[in-house]
Amino acid sequence: MPQTGSHERTTIAYGGMYDRARYQFSRAEPSYWEAITPSLPHEPAPLAGDTQTEIAIIGGGYAGLSAALHLAEAGISCRVLEAGPIGWGASGRNGGFVCLGASFLSPGDIARRHGEDAARGFVKLQCEAIDLVDGLTRDGGPHIARQGDGILVIAHAARRIKELANEGDELRALGGVGSTWIAPGQLAEAGYEANATQHGGLLLHRGFSLNPLAYVRHLAGKALEAGAVLHARSEVLSWRRESGGHVLATAGGRLHARQVIVACNGFMPEHLHPALTGRVLPVQSNIAVTAQGDVPPEGLARVAGSNTRDLLWYFRQMTDGRLLLGGRGDTTGTARAGTRMRRKLEAGLAEVFGARRAHQTAYFWRGFIAVTSNFLPAIGSLKEDATVHYAFGCHGNGVALMSWAGRALAQRIAGKVGALPHAVSLWPRAFPRSGFMRRQTLRLALLRAAIRDRFS
């Protein structure tokens, strides 16, 4: 693929922002999940030769596999093309939160910008998405490792308490989502360090956590059982329109399809279709997991959480005693930047859980979330070509949202549903084409977030 100068070492095809090492599809990311999760019984073979299908799906994560499962159940032939192993991208390496929050906008923000009906529809959609994953994982076995009842959000500063309480009120008013205020003393009892960055929190009565890689592999197994065909290690290198359909070419073959679903999110291959160029801003998220820890008691201690920082921290006390903490940052993706982020997360673990509990980290890995210019997910079909469908922009909360998106696109193709909820049907404007300019856009946004976290 064409590249920028060697000092940048970024891949133009994927936005030109990050070190090329972030796109090494030949190997799985060495995460904690990869270390503990059983492999698929047989890795799907790469695409070989010329093949026909009704629906080609680019991306073997939650959206792509959910689409494949629901298409196959509807009797529609489909094939998934995944550049790496199945679940290679964010689906296999995230924090495992099945929750609300697939937008950087609060429900009230959405209501003010797009109307109360749009806000209600978006909250309802996300609740349906959580229920979908709940149902899909009930037969997933112990490796799914479902944990917790609800999701905790901690106020990192006293001035954020009112803001957090208001968001709880909005969720109740616009979506019927209940919540409970958790006092600082209750946080301490649940294993959180009592300090000046943990001022109580809001327990949302929706959501849970799981092993995200086990879930994506379980979803792959269900899609295969339903009759979908999956191809791992089949990066799409080119895409051309031909009379009556599309032709997607990989290193090993060509796939002819009547329709295409693009389900790549933060790893969007922008060179394949002009409409995709600049539609997402990939933002790097980093996760560290400790080598050991105290097994948390039942109840609040096992609920996954995050805080109110704009530069978000998200965290879990897992059933084996290990502690997980994730955070945004790093605008280059280099190994040196990764070392800095690991140290930052280790300091964060000590702040959230206390130095006594935050043992040395045994795992550290990275991946991309996808941000859109309007801070909302984009799900639907291209206006200029209704045979091309897309789902992207879950803003770091895609376990539930992208599972729902895949099903929604499958249902649309099968003629089972019509218009999608307004909040996800808006087409976001493009970010700058230049990788350099996009990086500068991101750096400015991160600076603003850091200032807001400290002073507002």
mmCIF file with all atom_site columns, C-alpha atoms in Angstrom, residues 171-255:
data_model
loop_
_atom_site.group_PDB
_atom_site.id
_atom_site.type_symbol
_atom_site.label_atom_id
_atom_site.label_alt_id
_atom_site.label_comp_id
_atom_site.label_asym_id
_atom_site.label_entity_id
_atom_site.label_seq_id
_atom_site.pdbx_PDB_ins_code
_atom_site.Cartn_x
_atom_site.Cartn_y
_atom_site.Cartn_z
_atom_site.occupancy
_atom_site.B_iso_or_equiv
_atom_site.pdbx_formal_charge
_atom_site.auth_seq_id
_atom_site.auth_comp_id
_atom_site.auth_asym_id
_atom_site.auth_atom_id
_atom_site.pdbx_PDB_model_num
ATOM 1  C CA . LEU A 1 171 ? -31.940 8.663   30.873  1.00 0.00 ? 171 LEU A CA 1
ATOM 2  C CA . ARG A 1 172 ? -34.912 8.068   33.138  1.00 0.00 ? 172 ARG A CA 1
ATOM 3  C CA . ALA A 1 173 ? -37.080 10.683  31.427  1.00 0.00 ? 173 ALA A CA 1
ATOM 4  C CA . LEU A 1 174 ? -36.140 9.844   27.842  1.00 0.00 ? 174 LEU A CA 1
ATOM 5  C CA . GLY A 1 175 ? -35.627 6.096   28.062  1.00 0.00 ? 175 GLY A CA 1
ATOM 6  C CA . GLY A 1 176 ? -36.941 4.762   31.340  1.00 0.00 ? 176 GLY A CA 1
ATOM 7  C CA . VAL A 1 177 ? -33.430 3.755   32.452  1.00 0.00 ? 177 VAL A CA 1
ATOM 8  C CA . GLY A 1 178 ? -33.265 3.670   36.237  1.00 0.00 ? 178 GLY A CA 1
ATOM 9  C CA . SER A 1 179 ? -30.228 4.511   38.326  1.00 0.00 ? 179 SER A CA 1
ATOM 10 C CA . THR A 1 180 ? -29.005 4.637   41.929  1.00 0.00 ? 180 THR A CA 1
ATOM 11 C CA . TRP A 1 181 ? -26.591 7.121   43.483  1.00 0.00 ? 181 TRP A CA 1
ATOM 12 C CA . ILE A 1 182 ? -23.556 5.438   45.070  1.00 0.00 ? 182 ILE A CA 1
ATOM 13 C CA . ALA A 1 183 ? -21.939 7.351   47.932  1.00 0.00 ? 183 ALA A CA 1
ATOM 14 C CA . PRO A 1 184 ? -18.141 7.579   48.290  1.00 0.00 ? 184 PRO A CA 1
ATOM 15 C CA . GLY A 1 185 ? -18.253 5.202   51.260  1.00 0.00 ? 185 GLY A CA 1
ATOM 16 C CA . GLN A 1 186 ? -19.983 2.563   49.152  1.00 0.00 ? 186 GLN A CA 1
ATOM 17 C CA . LEU A 1 187 ? -17.303 2.946   46.484  1.00 0.00 ? 187 LEU A CA 1
ATOM 18 C CA . ALA A 1 188 ? -14.625 2.343   49.126  1.00 0.00 ? 188 ALA A CA 1
ATOM 19 C CA . GLU A 1 189 ? -16.444 -0.797  50.316  1.00 0.00 ? 189 GLU A CA 1
ATOM 20 C CA . ALA A 1 190 ? -16.464 -2.035  46.716  1.00 0.00 ? 190 ALA A CA 1
ATOM 21 C CA . GLY A 1 191 ? -12.684 -1.726  46.408  1.00 0.00 ? 191 GLY A CA 1
ATOM 22 C CA . TYR A 1 192 ? -12.219 1.770   45.033  1.00 0.00 ? 192 TYR A CA 1
ATOM 23 C CA . GLU A 1 193 ? -9.641  4.054   46.598  1.00 0.00 ? 193 GLU A CA 1
ATOM 24 C CA . ALA A 1 194 ? -11.048 6.919   48.662  1.00 0.00 ? 194 ALA A CA 1
ATOM 25 C CA . ASN A 1 195 ? -9.424  10.013  47.188  1.00 0.00 ? 195 ASN A CA 1
ATOM 26 C CA . ALA A 1 196 ? -10.033 13.393  45.596  1.00 0.00 ? 196 ALA A CA 1
ATOM 27 C CA . THR A 1 197 ? -10.923 11.907  42.184  1.00 0.00 ? 197 THR A CA 1
ATOM 28 C CA . GLN A 1 198 ? -13.790 9.625   43.270  1.00 0.00 ? 198 GLN A CA 1
ATOM 29 C CA . HIS A 1 199 ? -16.777 11.582  44.563  1.00 0.00 ? 199 HIS A CA 1
ATOM 30 C CA . GLY A 1 200 ? -19.486 8.975   44.391  1.00 0.00 ? 200 GLY A CA 1
ATOM 31 C CA . GLY A 1 201 ? -21.121 7.602   41.297  1.00 0.00 ? 201 GLY A CA 1
ATOM 32 C CA . LEU A 1 202 ? -24.245 6.657   39.408  1.00 0.00 ? 202 LEU A CA 1
ATOM 33 C CA . LEU A 1 203 ? -25.137 2.993   39.008  1.00 0.00 ? 203 LEU A CA 1
ATOM 34 C CA . LEU A 1 204 ? -27.126 2.654   35.767  1.00 0.00 ? 204 LEU A CA 1
ATOM 35 C CA . HIS A 1 205 ? -29.554 -0.264  35.916  1.00 0.00 ? 205 HIS A CA 1
ATOM 36 C CA . ARG A 1 206 ? -28.726 -1.360  32.388  1.00 0.00 ? 206 ARG A CA 1
ATOM 37 C CA . GLY A 1 207 ? -25.765 -3.352  31.145  1.00 0.00 ? 207 GLY A CA 1
ATOM 38 C CA . PHE A 1 208 ? -23.126 -5.855  32.202  1.00 0.00 ? 208 PHE A CA 1
ATOM 39 C CA . SER A 1 209 ? -19.608 -6.867  31.194  1.00 0.00 ? 209 SER A CA 1
ATOM 40 C CA . LEU A 1 210 ? -18.104 -9.931  29.543  1.00 0.00 ? 210 LEU A CA 1
ATOM 41 C CA . ASN A 1 211 ? -15.060 -11.374 27.792  1.00 0.00 ? 211 ASN A CA 1
ATOM 42 C CA . PRO A 1 212 ? -15.306 -9.550  24.435  1.00 0.00 ? 212 PRO A CA 1
ATOM 43 C CA . LEU A 1 213 ? -13.150 -12.000 22.490  1.00 0.00 ? 213 LEU A CA 1
ATOM 44 C CA . ALA A 1 214 ? -15.124 -14.992 23.764  1.00 0.00 ? 214 ALA A CA 1
ATOM 45 C CA . TYR A 1 215 ? -18.304 -13.213 22.673  1.00 0.00 ? 215 TYR A CA 1
ATOM 46 C CA . VAL A 1 216 ? -17.050 -12.438 19.173  1.00 0.00 ? 216 VAL A CA 1
ATOM 47 C CA . ARG A 1 217 ? -15.899 -16.052 18.719  1.00 0.00 ? 217 ARG A CA 1
ATOM 48 C CA . HIS A 1 218 ? -19.241 -17.284 20.023  1.00 0.00 ? 218 HIS A CA 1
ATOM 49 C CA . LEU A 1 219 ? -20.990 -14.999 17.525  1.00 0.00 ? 219 LEU A CA 1
ATOM 50 C CA . ALA A 1 220 ? -18.791 -16.414 14.747  1.00 0.00 ? 220 ALA A CA 1
ATOM 51 C CA . GLY A 1 221 ? -19.777 -19.940 15.728  1.00 0.00 ? 221 GLY A CA 1
ATOM 52 C CA . LYS A 1 222 ? -23.474 -19.058 15.661  1.00 0.00 ? 222 LYS A CA 1
ATOM 53 C CA . ALA A 1 223 ? -23.090 -17.439 12.225  1.00 0.00 ? 223 ALA A CA 1
ATOM 54 C CA . LEU A 1 224 ? -21.355 -20.542 10.877  1.00 0.00 ? 224 LEU A CA 1
ATOM 55 C CA . GLU A 1 225 ? -24.044 -22.813 12.311  1.00 0.00 ? 225 GLU A CA 1
ATOM 56 C CA . ALA A 1 226 ? -26.698 -20.671 10.627  1.00 0.00 ? 226 ALA A CA 1
ATOM 57 C CA . GLY A 1 227 ? -25.009 -21.114 7.236   1.00 0.00 ? 227 GLY A CA 1
ATOM 58 C CA . ALA A 1 228 ? -22.894 -17.986 6.811   1.00 0.00 ? 228 ALA A CA 1
ATOM 59 C CA . VAL A 1 229 ? -19.436 -18.347 5.280   1.00 0.00 ? 229 VAL A CA 1
ATOM 60 C CA . LEU A 1 230 ? -16.499 -16.662 7.016   1.00 0.00 ? 230 LEU A CA 1
ATOM 61 C CA . HIS A 1 231 ? -13.061 -15.921 5.559   1.00 0.00 ? 231 HIS A CA 1
ATOM 62 C CA . ALA A 1 232 ? -10.230 -14.928 7.899   1.00 0.00 ? 232 ALA A CA 1
ATOM 63 C CA . ARG A 1 233 ? -6.988  -13.300 6.701   1.00 0.00 ? 233 ARG A CA 1
ATOM 64 C CA . SER A 1 234 ? -8.781  -11.933 3.651   1.00 0.00 ? 234 SER A CA 1
ATOM 65 C CA . GLU A 1 235 ? -8.084  -8.203  3.532   1.00 0.00 ? 235 GLU A CA 1
ATOM 66 C CA . VAL A 1 236 ? -10.056 -6.483  0.785   1.00 0.00 ? 236 VAL A CA 1
ATOM 67 C CA . LEU A 1 237 ? -7.482  -4.831  -1.468  1.00 0.00 ? 237 LEU A CA 1
ATOM 68 C CA . SER A 1 238 ? -9.800  -3.405  -4.120  1.00 0.00 ? 238 SER A CA 1
ATOM 69 C CA . TRP A 1 239 ? -13.488 -2.937  -4.788  1.00 0.00 ? 239 TRP A CA 1
ATOM 70 C CA . ARG A 1 240 ? -15.096 -2.194  -8.112  1.00 0.00 ? 240 ARG A CA 1
ATOM 71 C CA . ARG A 1 241 ? -18.669 -1.800  -9.235  1.00 0.00 ? 241 ARG A CA 1
ATOM 72 C CA . GLU A 1 242 ? -19.788 -3.908  -12.133 1.00 0.00 ? 242 GLU A CA 1
ATOM 73 C CA . SER A 1 243 ? -23.115 -4.344  -13.864 1.00 0.00 ? 243 SER A CA 1
ATOM 74 C CA . GLY A 1 244 ? -25.487 -5.907  -11.392 1.00 0.00 ? 244 GLY A CA 1
ATOM 75 C CA . GLY A 1 245 ? -23.155 -5.997  -8.424  1.00 0.00 ? 245 GLY A CA 1
ATOM 76 C CA . HIS A 1 246 ? -19.753 -5.573  -6.799  1.00 0.00 ? 246 HIS A CA 1
ATOM 77 C CA . VAL A 1 247 ? -16.387 -7.314  -7.006  1.00 0.00 ? 247 VAL A CA 1
ATOM 78 C CA . LEU A 1 248 ? -14.154 -7.392  -3.919  1.00 0.00 ? 248 LEU A CA 1
ATOM 79 C CA . ALA A 1 249 ? -10.587 -8.588  -4.478  1.00 0.00 ? 249 ALA A CA 1
ATOM 80 C CA . THR A 1 250 ? -8.283  -10.085 -1.847  1.00 0.00 ? 250 THR A CA 1
ATOM 81 C CA . ALA A 1 251 ? -4.799  -11.540 -2.214  1.00 0.00 ? 251 ALA A CA 1
ATOM 82 C CA . GLY A 1 252 ? -6.324  -14.970 -2.758  1.00 0.00 ? 252 GLY A CA 1
ATOM 83 C CA . GLY A 1 253 ? -9.464  -14.420 -4.749  1.00 0.00 ? 253 GLY A CA 1
ATOM 84 C CA . ARG A 1 254 ? -12.421 -12.330 -5.842  1.00 0.00 ? 254 ARG A CA 1
ATOM 85 C CA . LEU A 1 255 ? -15.868 -12.191 -4.299  1.00 0.00 ? 255 LEU A CA 1
#
